[in-house]
GROMACS .gro file of C-alpha atoms in nm:
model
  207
    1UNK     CA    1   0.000   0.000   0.000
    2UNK     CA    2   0.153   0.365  -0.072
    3UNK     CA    3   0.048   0.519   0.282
    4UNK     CA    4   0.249   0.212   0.508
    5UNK     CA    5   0.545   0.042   0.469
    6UNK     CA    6   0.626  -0.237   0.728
    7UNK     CA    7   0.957  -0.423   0.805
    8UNK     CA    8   1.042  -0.707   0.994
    9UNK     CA    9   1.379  -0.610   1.087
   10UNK     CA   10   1.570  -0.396   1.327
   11UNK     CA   11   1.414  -0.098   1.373
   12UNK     CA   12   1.739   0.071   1.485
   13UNK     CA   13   1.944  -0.015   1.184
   14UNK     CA   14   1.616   0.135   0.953
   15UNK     CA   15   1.653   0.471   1.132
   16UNK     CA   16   2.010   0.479   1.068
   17UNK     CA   17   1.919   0.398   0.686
   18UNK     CA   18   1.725   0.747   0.643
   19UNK     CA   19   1.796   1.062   0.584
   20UNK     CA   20   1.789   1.360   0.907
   21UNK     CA   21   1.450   1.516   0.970
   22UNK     CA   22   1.322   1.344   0.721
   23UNK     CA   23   1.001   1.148   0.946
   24UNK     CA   24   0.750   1.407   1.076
   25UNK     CA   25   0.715   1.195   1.438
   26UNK     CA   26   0.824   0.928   1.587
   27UNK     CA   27   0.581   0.728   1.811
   28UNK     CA   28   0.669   0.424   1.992
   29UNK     CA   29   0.650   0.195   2.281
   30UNK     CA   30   1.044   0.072   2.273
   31UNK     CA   31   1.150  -0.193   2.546
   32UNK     CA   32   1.132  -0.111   2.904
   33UNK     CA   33   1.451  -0.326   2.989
   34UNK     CA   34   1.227  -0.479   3.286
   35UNK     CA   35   1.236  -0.814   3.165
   36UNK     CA   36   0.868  -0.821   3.107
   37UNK     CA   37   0.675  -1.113   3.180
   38UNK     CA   38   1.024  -1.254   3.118
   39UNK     CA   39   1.023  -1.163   2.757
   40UNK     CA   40   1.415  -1.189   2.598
   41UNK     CA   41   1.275  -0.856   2.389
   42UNK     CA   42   1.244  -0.639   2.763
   43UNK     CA   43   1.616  -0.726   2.898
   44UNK     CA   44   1.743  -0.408   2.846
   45UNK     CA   45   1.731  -0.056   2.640
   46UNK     CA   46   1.840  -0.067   2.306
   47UNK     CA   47   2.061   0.242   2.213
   48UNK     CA   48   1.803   0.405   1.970
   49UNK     CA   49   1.696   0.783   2.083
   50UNK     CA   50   1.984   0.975   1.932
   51UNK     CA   51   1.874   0.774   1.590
   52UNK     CA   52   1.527   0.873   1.676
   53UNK     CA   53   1.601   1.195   1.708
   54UNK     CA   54   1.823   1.301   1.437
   55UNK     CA   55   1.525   1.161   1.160
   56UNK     CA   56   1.234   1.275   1.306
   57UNK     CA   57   1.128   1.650   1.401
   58UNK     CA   58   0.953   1.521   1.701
   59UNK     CA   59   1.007   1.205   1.943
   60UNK     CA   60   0.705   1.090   2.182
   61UNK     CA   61   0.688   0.742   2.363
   62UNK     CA   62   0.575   0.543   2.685
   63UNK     CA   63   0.821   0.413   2.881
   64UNK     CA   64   0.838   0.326   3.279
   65UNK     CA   65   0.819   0.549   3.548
   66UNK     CA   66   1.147   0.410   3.716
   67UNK     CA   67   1.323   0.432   3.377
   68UNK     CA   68   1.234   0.775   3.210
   69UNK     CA   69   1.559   0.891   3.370
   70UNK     CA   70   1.793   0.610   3.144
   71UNK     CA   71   1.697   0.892   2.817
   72UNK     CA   72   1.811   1.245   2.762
   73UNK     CA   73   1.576   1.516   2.917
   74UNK     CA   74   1.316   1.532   2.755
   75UNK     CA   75   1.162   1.911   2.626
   76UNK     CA   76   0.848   1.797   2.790
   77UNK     CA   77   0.708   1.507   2.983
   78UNK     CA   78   0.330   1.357   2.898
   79UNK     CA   79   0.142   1.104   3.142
   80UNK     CA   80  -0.109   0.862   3.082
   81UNK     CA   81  -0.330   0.732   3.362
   82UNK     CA   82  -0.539   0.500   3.346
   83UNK     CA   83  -0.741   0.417   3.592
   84UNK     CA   84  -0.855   0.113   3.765
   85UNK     CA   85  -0.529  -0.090   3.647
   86UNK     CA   86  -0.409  -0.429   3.793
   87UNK     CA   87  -0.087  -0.338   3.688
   88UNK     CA   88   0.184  -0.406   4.024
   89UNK     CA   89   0.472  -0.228   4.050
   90UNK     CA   90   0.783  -0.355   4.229
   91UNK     CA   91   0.714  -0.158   4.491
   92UNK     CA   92   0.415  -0.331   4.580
   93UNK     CA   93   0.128  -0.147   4.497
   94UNK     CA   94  -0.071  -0.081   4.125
   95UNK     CA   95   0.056   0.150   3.860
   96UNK     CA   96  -0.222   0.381   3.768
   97UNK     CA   97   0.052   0.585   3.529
   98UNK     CA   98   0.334   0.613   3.262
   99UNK     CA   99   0.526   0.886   3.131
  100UNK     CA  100   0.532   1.012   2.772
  101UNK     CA  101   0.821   1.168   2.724
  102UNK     CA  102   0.869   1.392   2.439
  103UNK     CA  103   1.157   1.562   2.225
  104UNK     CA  104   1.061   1.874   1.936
  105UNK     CA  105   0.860   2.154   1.948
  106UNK     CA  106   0.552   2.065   2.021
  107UNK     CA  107   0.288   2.198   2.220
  108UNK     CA  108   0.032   1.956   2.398
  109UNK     CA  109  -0.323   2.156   2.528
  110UNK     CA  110  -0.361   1.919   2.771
  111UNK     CA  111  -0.062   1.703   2.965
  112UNK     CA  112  -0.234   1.401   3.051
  113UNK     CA  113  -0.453   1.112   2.829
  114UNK     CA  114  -0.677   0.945   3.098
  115UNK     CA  115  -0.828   0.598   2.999
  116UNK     CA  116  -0.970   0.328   3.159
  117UNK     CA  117  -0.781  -0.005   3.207
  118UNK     CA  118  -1.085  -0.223   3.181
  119UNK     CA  119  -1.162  -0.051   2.862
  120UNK     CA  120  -0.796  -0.037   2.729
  121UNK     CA  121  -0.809  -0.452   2.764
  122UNK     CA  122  -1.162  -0.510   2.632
  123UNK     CA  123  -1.083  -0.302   2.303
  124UNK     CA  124  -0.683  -0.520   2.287
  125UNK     CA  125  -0.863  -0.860   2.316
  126UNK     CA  126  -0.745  -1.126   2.120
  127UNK     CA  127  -0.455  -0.895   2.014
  128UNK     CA  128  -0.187  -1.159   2.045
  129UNK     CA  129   0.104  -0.956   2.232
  130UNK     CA  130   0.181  -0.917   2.593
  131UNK     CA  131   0.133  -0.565   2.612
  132UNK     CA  132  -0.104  -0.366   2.331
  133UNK     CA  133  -0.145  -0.038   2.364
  134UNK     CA  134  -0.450   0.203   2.426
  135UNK     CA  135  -0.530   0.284   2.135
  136UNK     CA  136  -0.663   0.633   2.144
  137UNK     CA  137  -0.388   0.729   2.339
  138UNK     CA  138  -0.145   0.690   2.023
  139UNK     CA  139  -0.439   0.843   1.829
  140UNK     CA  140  -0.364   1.172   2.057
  141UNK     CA  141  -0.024   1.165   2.059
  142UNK     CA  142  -0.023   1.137   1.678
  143UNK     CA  143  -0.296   1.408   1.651
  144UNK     CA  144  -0.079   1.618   1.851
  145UNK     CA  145   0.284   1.571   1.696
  146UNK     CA  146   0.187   1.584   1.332
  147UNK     CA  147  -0.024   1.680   1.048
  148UNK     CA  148  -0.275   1.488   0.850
  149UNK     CA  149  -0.023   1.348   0.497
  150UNK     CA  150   0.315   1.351   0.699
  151UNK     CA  151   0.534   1.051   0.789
  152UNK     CA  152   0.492   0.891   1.140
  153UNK     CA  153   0.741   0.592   1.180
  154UNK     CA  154   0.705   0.349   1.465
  155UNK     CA  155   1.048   0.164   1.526
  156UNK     CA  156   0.932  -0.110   1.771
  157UNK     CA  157   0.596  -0.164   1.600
  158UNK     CA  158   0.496  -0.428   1.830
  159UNK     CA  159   0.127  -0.513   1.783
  160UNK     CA  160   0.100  -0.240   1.536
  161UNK     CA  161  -0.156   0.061   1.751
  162UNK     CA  162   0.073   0.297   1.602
  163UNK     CA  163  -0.027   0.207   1.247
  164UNK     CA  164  -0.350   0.219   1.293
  165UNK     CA  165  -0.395   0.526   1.472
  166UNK     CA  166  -0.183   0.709   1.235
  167UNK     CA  167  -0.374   0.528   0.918
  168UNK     CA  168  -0.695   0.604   1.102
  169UNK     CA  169  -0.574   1.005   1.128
  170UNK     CA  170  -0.485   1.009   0.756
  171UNK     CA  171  -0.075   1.014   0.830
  172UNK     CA  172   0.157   0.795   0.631
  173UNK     CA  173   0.333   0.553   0.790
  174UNK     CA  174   0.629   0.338   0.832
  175UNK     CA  175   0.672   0.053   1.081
  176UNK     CA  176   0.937  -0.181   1.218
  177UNK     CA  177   0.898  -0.493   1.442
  178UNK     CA  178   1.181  -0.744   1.507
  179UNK     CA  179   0.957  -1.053   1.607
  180UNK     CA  180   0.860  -1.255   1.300
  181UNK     CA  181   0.545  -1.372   1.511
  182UNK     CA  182   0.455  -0.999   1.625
  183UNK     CA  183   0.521  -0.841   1.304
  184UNK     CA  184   0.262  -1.055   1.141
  185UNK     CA  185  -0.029  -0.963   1.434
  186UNK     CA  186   0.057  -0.575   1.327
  187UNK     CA  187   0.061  -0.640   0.941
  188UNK     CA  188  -0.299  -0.737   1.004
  189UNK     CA  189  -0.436  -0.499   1.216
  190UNK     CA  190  -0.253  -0.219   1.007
  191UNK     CA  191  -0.416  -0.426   0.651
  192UNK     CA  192  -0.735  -0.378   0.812
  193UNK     CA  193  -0.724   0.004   0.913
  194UNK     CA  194  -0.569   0.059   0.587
  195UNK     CA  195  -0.926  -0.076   0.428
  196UNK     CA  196  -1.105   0.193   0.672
  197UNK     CA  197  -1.175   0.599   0.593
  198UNK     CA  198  -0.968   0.802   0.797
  199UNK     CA  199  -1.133   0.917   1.127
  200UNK     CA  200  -0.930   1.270   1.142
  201UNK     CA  201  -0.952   1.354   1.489
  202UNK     CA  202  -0.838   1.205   1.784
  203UNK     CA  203  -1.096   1.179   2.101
  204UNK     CA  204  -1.140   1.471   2.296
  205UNK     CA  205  -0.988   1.486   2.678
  206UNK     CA  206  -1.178   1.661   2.879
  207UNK     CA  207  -1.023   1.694   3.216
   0.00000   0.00000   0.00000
């Protein structure tokens, strides 16, 4: 399809294959390094945000709240809360929160994207992958970092929510998964959005 192109590859070693500033935004969900549900993927941080940064205008992703401090500071810093999550944290208790952190000029009206948990996991069922993301929570990050017809690239596609939130908002796109057997769950969800209209706006937050 013109508006996507997906790789199964190293998403590092695509960045370092374009040209700088050439991506309008870069949205992703890159590994935590927590070793998630003991995923070989999660060990550790790959060395990816200076690549990010020199090809895209602006850089926006979830990470961890204990590891937002392993990147360069950020110009700003999002959160997204969601409430009602079973999520533990090693310290115990449940993690109602992540930070967003974000690199570029870019101006955000509102700081926070608040979402339910229960919803977040009713609208990701069946979505084989440990961890898919809230959907309209890359639909605002995307709404807010670029314009409809520019290039959003997603270097650790994972499931593929980036995709289709940026197919869904009329933005090109281009995506990159490592895992053979998570690259094909995003091809199809990212076929399918392709075959809807674009929605154009992201959901309001009223707060």
């Amino acid at each position: 399809m013109s508006n996507y192109t997906l790789h199964n590859g190293d998403g590092i070693k695509l960045m370092r294959s374009l040209q700088s500033q050439s991506i309008g935004a870069i949205i992703t969900d890159p590994p935590y390094g927590l070793d998630f549900q003991g995923e070989s993927w999660d060990s550790f941080i790959p060395e990816w945000i200076a690549e990010a940064r020199r090809v895209a205008k602006i850089v926006a992703f979830t990470t961890a709240p204990t590891t937002q401090w392993d990147y360069p500071r950020p110009d700003w810093v999002n959160n997204w809360y969601r409430a009602g999550s079973t999520s533990r944290t090693s310290a115990g208790g449940f993690n109602h929160w992540s930070p967003i952190l974000v690199y570029g000029k870019v101006k955000f009206m509102v700081a926070t994207y608040v979402t339910a948990a229960a919803l977040t996991g009713m609208q990701n069922k069946g979505i084989e992958h440990p961890s898919p993301k809230d959907l309209g929570l890359y639909r605002w990050l995307i709404d807010n970092t670029s314009n409809k017809g520019e290039m959003v690239l997603d270097p650790f596609m994972g499931s593929g929510t980036t995709g289709v939130a940026a197919l869904q908002l009329g933005r090109k796109f281009i995506g990159c998964e490592l895992s053979p057997k998570y690259f094909v769950v995003a091809e199809n969800r990212i076929k399918q959005a392709a075959l809807q209209p674009d929605l154009f706006k992201a959901p309001k937050q009223d707060l």
